[in-house]
Every structure is written in C-alpha cells, then in structure tokens.
PDB file of C-alpha atoms in Angstrom:
ATOM      1  CA  UNK A 710     -38.921  22.527   0.651  1.00 90.00           C
ATOM      2  CA  UNK A 711     -38.633  22.911   4.436  1.00 95.00           C
ATOM      3  CA  UNK A 712     -34.863  22.280   4.554  1.00 90.00           C
ATOM      4  CA  UNK A 713     -31.725  22.741   2.491  1.00 94.00           C
ATOM      5  CA  UNK A 714     -28.665  20.590   2.036  1.00 91.00           C
ATOM      6  CA  UNK A 715     -25.674  22.437   3.489  1.00 91.00           C
ATOM      7  CA  UNK A 716     -22.881  20.113   2.416  1.00 90.00           C
ATOM      8  CA  UNK A 717     -21.506  16.592   2.674  1.00 90.00           C
ATOM      9  CA  UNK A 718     -20.848  15.593   6.281  1.00 93.00           C
ATOM     10  CA  UNK A 719     -19.145  12.264   5.569  1.00 95.00           C
ATOM     11  CA  UNK A 720     -18.752   9.320   3.261  1.00 95.00           C
ATOM     12  CA  UNK A 721     -18.825   5.907   4.920  1.00 96.00           C
ATOM     13  CA  UNK A 722     -16.882   2.824   3.902  1.00 95.00           C
ATOM     14  CA  UNK A 723     -16.966  -0.600   5.511  1.00 96.00           C
ATOM     15  CA  UNK A 724     -13.555  -2.158   6.043  1.00 97.00           C
ATOM     16  CA  UNK A 725     -12.424  -5.592   7.196  1.00 97.00           C
ATOM     17  CA  UNK A 726      -9.861  -4.375   9.759  1.00 97.00           C
ATOM     18  CA  UNK A 727      -9.984  -0.746  10.917  1.00 96.00           C
ATOM     19  CA  UNK A 728      -6.425  -0.745  12.274  1.00 96.00           C
ATOM     20  CA  UNK A 729      -5.056  -2.090   8.981  1.00 97.00           C
ATOM     21  CA  UNK A 730      -7.046   0.545   7.062  1.00 97.00           C
ATOM     22  CA  UNK A 731      -5.934   3.366   9.364  1.00 96.00           C
ATOM     23  CA  UNK A 732      -2.307   2.270   9.050  1.00 96.00           C
ATOM     24  CA  UNK A 733      -2.618   2.218   5.245  1.00 97.00           C
ATOM     25  CA  UNK A 734      -4.478   5.551   4.881  1.00 96.00           C
ATOM     26  CA  UNK A 735      -2.055   7.192   7.323  1.00 96.00           C
ATOM     27  CA  UNK A 736       0.957   5.822   5.433  1.00 96.00           C
ATOM     28  CA  UNK A 737      -0.394   6.720   1.989  1.00 97.00           C
ATOM     29  CA  UNK A 738      -2.009  10.092   2.638  1.00 96.00           C
ATOM     30  CA  UNK A 739      -0.710  11.274   6.056  1.00 95.00           C
ATOM     31  CA  UNK A 740      -4.290  11.240   7.382  1.00 94.00           C
ATOM     32  CA  UNK A 741      -4.967  11.029  11.117  1.00 94.00           C
ATOM     33  CA  UNK A 742      -7.913   8.922  12.333  1.00 95.00           C
ATOM     34  CA  UNK A 743     -10.217  10.215  15.030  1.00 96.00           C
ATOM     35  CA  UNK A 744     -11.371   8.297  18.098  1.00 97.00           C
ATOM     36  CA  UNK A 745     -12.876   4.844  17.600  1.00 97.00           C
ATOM     37  CA  UNK A 746     -16.480   4.453  18.755  1.00 98.00           C
ATOM     38  CA  UNK A 747     -18.557   1.320  19.287  1.00 98.00           C
ATOM     39  CA  UNK A 748     -22.156   0.563  18.354  1.00 97.00           C
ATOM     40  CA  UNK A 749     -24.513  -2.370  18.919  1.00 97.00           C
ATOM     41  CA  UNK A 750     -28.105  -3.173  19.746  1.00 96.00           C
ATOM     42  CA  UNK A 751     -31.540  -3.592  18.263  1.00 97.00           C
ATOM     43  CA  UNK A 752     -32.059   0.053  17.260  1.00 97.00           C
ATOM     44  CA  UNK A 753     -28.743   0.153  15.382  1.00 95.00           C
ATOM     45  CA  UNK A 754     -29.441  -3.192  13.707  1.00 96.00           C
ATOM     46  CA  UNK A 755     -32.861  -1.956  12.583  1.00 97.00           C
ATOM     47  CA  UNK A 756     -31.530   1.379  11.311  1.00 96.00           C
ATOM     48  CA  UNK A 757     -28.743  -0.316   9.331  1.00 96.00           C
ATOM     49  CA  UNK A 758     -30.915  -3.247   8.260  1.00 96.00           C
ATOM     50  CA  UNK A 759     -28.171  -5.627   9.431  1.00 96.00           C
ATOM     51  CA  UNK A 760     -29.371  -8.093  12.051  1.00 96.00           C
ATOM     52  CA  UNK A 761     -27.143  -8.504  15.112  1.00 96.00           C
ATOM     53  CA  UNK A 762     -24.926  -5.516  14.346  1.00 96.00           C
ATOM     54  CA  UNK A 763     -21.929  -4.823  16.532  1.00 97.00           C
ATOM     55  CA  UNK A 764     -19.383  -2.478  15.008  1.00 97.00           C
ATOM     56  CA  UNK A 765     -16.591   0.001  15.493  1.00 98.00           C
ATOM     57  CA  UNK A 766     -16.554   3.304  13.634  1.00 97.00           C
ATOM     58  CA  UNK A 767     -14.276   6.301  13.322  1.00 97.00           C
ATOM     59  CA  UNK A 768     -13.822   9.355  11.120  1.00 96.00           C
ATOM     60  CA  UNK A 769     -10.836  10.746   9.276  1.00 95.00           C
ATOM     61  CA  UNK A 770     -11.166  14.438   8.422  1.00 94.00           C
ATOM     62  CA  UNK A 771     -10.057  15.566   4.987  1.00 93.00           C
ATOM     63  CA  UNK A 772     -10.629  19.285   4.626  1.00 90.00           C
ATOM     64  CA  UNK A 773     -14.295  20.015   5.297  1.00 89.00           C
ATOM     65  CA  UNK A 774     -15.362  16.389   4.685  1.00 93.00           C
ATOM     66  CA  UNK A 775     -14.911  13.230   6.696  1.00 95.00           C
ATOM     67  CA  UNK A 776     -14.511   9.607   5.675  1.00 95.00           C
ATOM     68  CA  UNK A 777     -16.148   7.263   8.165  1.00 97.00           C
ATOM     69  CA  UNK A 778     -14.633   3.817   8.559  1.00 97.00           C
ATOM     70  CA  UNK A 779     -16.928   1.051   9.822  1.00 97.00           C
ATOM     71  CA  UNK A 780     -15.739  -2.372  10.931  1.00 97.00           C
ATOM     72  CA  UNK A 781     -18.558  -4.868  11.522  1.00 97.00           C
ATOM     73  CA  UNK A 782     -17.620  -7.343  14.255  1.00 97.00           C
ATOM     74  CA  UNK A 783     -20.962  -9.116  13.868  1.00 96.00           C
ATOM     75  CA  UNK A 784     -22.135 -10.153  11.462  1.00 96.00           C
ATOM     76  CA  UNK A 785     -18.931 -10.453   9.470  1.00 93.00           C
ATOM     77  CA  UNK A 786     -19.620  -9.228   5.949  1.00 93.00           C
ATOM     78  CA  UNK A 787     -18.443 -10.455   2.579  1.00 93.00           C
ATOM     79  CA  UNK A 788     -15.243  -9.101   1.046  1.00 92.00           C
ATOM     80  CA  UNK A 789     -15.567  -6.212  -1.414  1.00 90.00           C
ATOM     81  CA  UNK A 790     -15.882  -7.568  -4.931  1.00 92.00           C
ATOM     82  CA  UNK A 791     -17.585  -4.895  -7.056  1.00 91.00           C
ATOM     83  CA  UNK A 792     -16.018  -3.676 -10.287  1.00 91.00           C
ATOM     84  CA  UNK A 793     -16.238  -0.029 -11.313  1.00 90.00           C
ATOM     85  CA  UNK A 794     -19.130  -0.772 -13.694  1.00 91.00           C
ATOM     86  CA  UNK A 795     -21.235  -2.576 -11.056  1.00 93.00           C
ATOM     87  CA  UNK A 796     -24.291  -0.787  -9.710  1.00 94.00           C
ATOM     88  CA  UNK A 797     -23.505   0.488  -6.226  1.00 91.00           C
ATOM     89  CA  UNK A 798     -19.760   0.557  -6.772  1.00 91.00           C
ATOM     90  CA  UNK A 799     -18.415   3.853  -5.486  1.00 92.00           C
ATOM     91  CA  UNK A 800     -15.081   5.506  -5.017  1.00 94.00           C
ATOM     92  CA  UNK A 801     -13.574   8.301  -2.971  1.00 95.00           C
ATOM     93  CA  UNK A 802     -11.609  10.913  -4.886  1.00 96.00           C
ATOM     94  CA  UNK A 803      -8.874  12.845  -3.102  1.00 96.00           C
ATOM     95  CA  UNK A 804      -7.772  16.088  -4.706  1.00 96.00           C
ATOM     96  CA  UNK A 805      -3.997  16.546  -4.811  1.00 97.00           C
ATOM     97  CA  UNK A 806      -1.966  19.621  -5.689  1.00 96.00           C
ATOM     98  CA  UNK A 807       0.573  17.860  -7.929  1.00 97.00           C
ATOM     99  CA  UNK A 808      -0.320  14.654  -9.767  1.00 97.00           C
ATOM    100  CA  UNK A 809       3.212  13.665 -10.739  1.00 97.00           C
ATOM    101  CA  UNK A 810       4.543  14.057  -7.193  1.00 97.00           C
ATOM    102  CA  UNK A 811       1.524  12.322  -5.660  1.00 98.00           C
ATOM    103  CA  UNK A 812       1.748   9.398  -8.077  1.00 98.00           C
ATOM    104  CA  UNK A 813       5.479   8.822  -7.517  1.00 98.00           C
ATOM    105  CA  UNK A 814       5.227   9.310  -3.743  1.00 97.00           C
ATOM    106  CA  UNK A 815       2.287   6.911  -3.447  1.00 98.00           C
ATOM    107  CA  UNK A 816       4.099   4.300  -5.555  1.00 98.00           C
ATOM    108  CA  UNK A 817       7.112   4.662  -3.251  1.00 97.00           C
ATOM    109  CA  UNK A 818       4.803   4.102  -0.256  1.00 97.00           C
ATOM    110  CA  UNK A 819       3.503   0.865  -1.798  1.00 97.00           C
ATOM    111  CA  UNK A 820       0.290   1.982  -3.501  1.00 97.00           C
ATOM    112  CA  UNK A 821      -0.924  -0.159  -6.394  1.00 96.00           C
ATOM    113  CA  UNK A 822      -2.530   1.841  -9.197  1.00 97.00           C
ATOM    114  CA  UNK A 823      -4.798   0.449 -11.905  1.00 96.00           C
ATOM    115  CA  UNK A 824      -2.849   2.479 -14.482  1.00 97.00           C
ATOM    116  CA  UNK A 825      -0.676   5.614 -14.643  1.00 98.00           C
ATOM    117  CA  UNK A 826      -2.443   9.005 -14.444  1.00 98.00           C
ATOM    118  CA  UNK A 827      -4.805   9.928 -17.274  1.00 98.00           C
ATOM    119  CA  UNK A 828      -5.015  13.489 -18.621  1.00 98.00           C
ATOM    120  CA  UNK A 829      -8.431  14.655 -19.812  1.00 97.00           C
ATOM    121  CA  UNK A 830      -8.252  16.339 -23.212  1.00 97.00           C
ATOM    122  CA  UNK A 831     -11.776  17.571 -23.944  1.00 95.00           C
ATOM    123  CA  UNK A 832     -14.394  19.828 -22.412  1.00 95.00           C
ATOM    124  CA  UNK A 833     -14.429  21.861 -19.226  1.00 96.00           C
ATOM    125  CA  UNK A 834     -12.118  19.428 -17.435  1.00 96.00           C
ATOM    126  CA  UNK A 835      -9.399  19.400 -20.102  1.00 97.00           C
ATOM    127  CA  UNK A 836      -5.971  19.277 -18.509  1.00 97.00           C
ATOM    128  CA  UNK A 837      -7.254  17.670 -15.307  1.00 98.00           C
ATOM    129  CA  UNK A 838      -5.494  14.456 -14.345  1.00 98.00           C
ATOM    130  CA  UNK A 839      -6.661  11.410 -12.406  1.00 98.00           C
ATOM    131  CA  UNK A 840      -5.576   7.912 -11.407  1.00 98.00           C
ATOM    132  CA  UNK A 841      -7.316   5.023  -9.619  1.00 98.00           C
ATOM    133  CA  UNK A 842      -5.834   2.857  -6.886  1.00 97.00           C
ATOM    134  CA  UNK A 843      -7.244   0.423  -4.344  1.00 95.00           C
ATOM    135  CA  UNK A 844      -6.992   0.289  -0.565  1.00 96.00           C
ATOM    136  CA  UNK A 845      -6.196  -2.929   1.376  1.00 95.00           C
ATOM    137  CA  UNK A 846      -9.832  -4.085   1.110  1.00 96.00           C
ATOM    138  CA  UNK A 847      -9.946  -3.504  -2.654  1.00 94.00           C
ATOM    139  CA  UNK A 848     -12.042  -0.335  -2.282  1.00 94.00           C
ATOM    140  CA  UNK A 849     -11.514   1.984  -5.226  1.00 94.00           C
ATOM    141  CA  UNK A 850      -9.904   5.383  -4.616  1.00 96.00           C
ATOM    142  CA  UNK A 851      -8.996   8.130  -7.034  1.00 98.00           C
ATOM    143  CA  UNK A 852      -6.509  10.952  -6.912  1.00 98.00           C
ATOM    144  CA  UNK A 853      -7.347  14.060  -8.935  1.00 98.00           C
ATOM    145  CA  UNK A 854      -5.418  17.195  -9.879  1.00 97.00           C
ATOM    146  CA  UNK A 855      -6.754  20.274 -11.624  1.00 97.00           C
ATOM    147  CA  UNK A 856      -4.688  21.709 -14.482  1.00 95.00           C
ATOM    148  CA  UNK A 857      -1.825  23.968 -13.431  1.00 83.00           C
TER     149      UNK A 857
END
C-alpha cells in the first residue's frame, strides 16, 4: 500500500440549525465551536452528490478529533429519522471520566437519555459504562466511561 491511515481527522454530522446545535453542544459538553465557513458551487455539489449545494460548516475539537457540523441551506434536507438498527445510522461517543457525574450533570442541563447508564458485565469491556442520548436534531450520541 502506498499510504497509511494516520488517524481520524473528523466526523461530520448534518444539522438543521448550526447555531441551535452549537448552543446545545456548548451547554451540554462545554465544547467551543470553531469559525463558520461557507461552501457552494458546482464542484462542491458534484463532490457531495447533492445538486445545488450551499452550506455552512464548522468544526468542534474534542481532544485529537473534530466533529464537523454541516448546515445545508440549499437544498434543505429531510429531518433525521433513522433508528439505531437502521443501516447507515451512526452515533458519536464521547468518553467521560465519571459516568455518574456526567449523567446527573447532563440531566440537569436538559439532556434526554434513552435510558440510565448501562454497565457491561462480560468480556474485555466489563465494568465499562455507557448511555445514549439525542441532540436537538435527534442524532444519537453516547457517553462512555472506562471502569475505575
């Protein structure tokens, strides 16, 4: 192979309203968005396979990885409606240092979880804990904590 993968640069998610998403992610996780950029034109539309694309995009850095937020101004896309079992459904998992504190703090900030944290009991991940929640667009997120 003539190249090697060095890491994950970013994960991209399309949102309905970037400001609303930034406000929510900042409130929930104390994350700071980067500058907002604009994109449009035939080359972008062809590369994305979305005719007539005009969008805004920005990154939020989380450790060595970034989450890119994309807001399509044209064409306006459909709302997110995938369930976890649907092909193509994805989620972003944020590692936290203390599951109990994170869960309570996020609830206090208005987060809506699918269920309370789950503790894994078998295998190499035994003792790890996780919980799923959704952002304002219904995009699935996860918080994860390794055993202490």
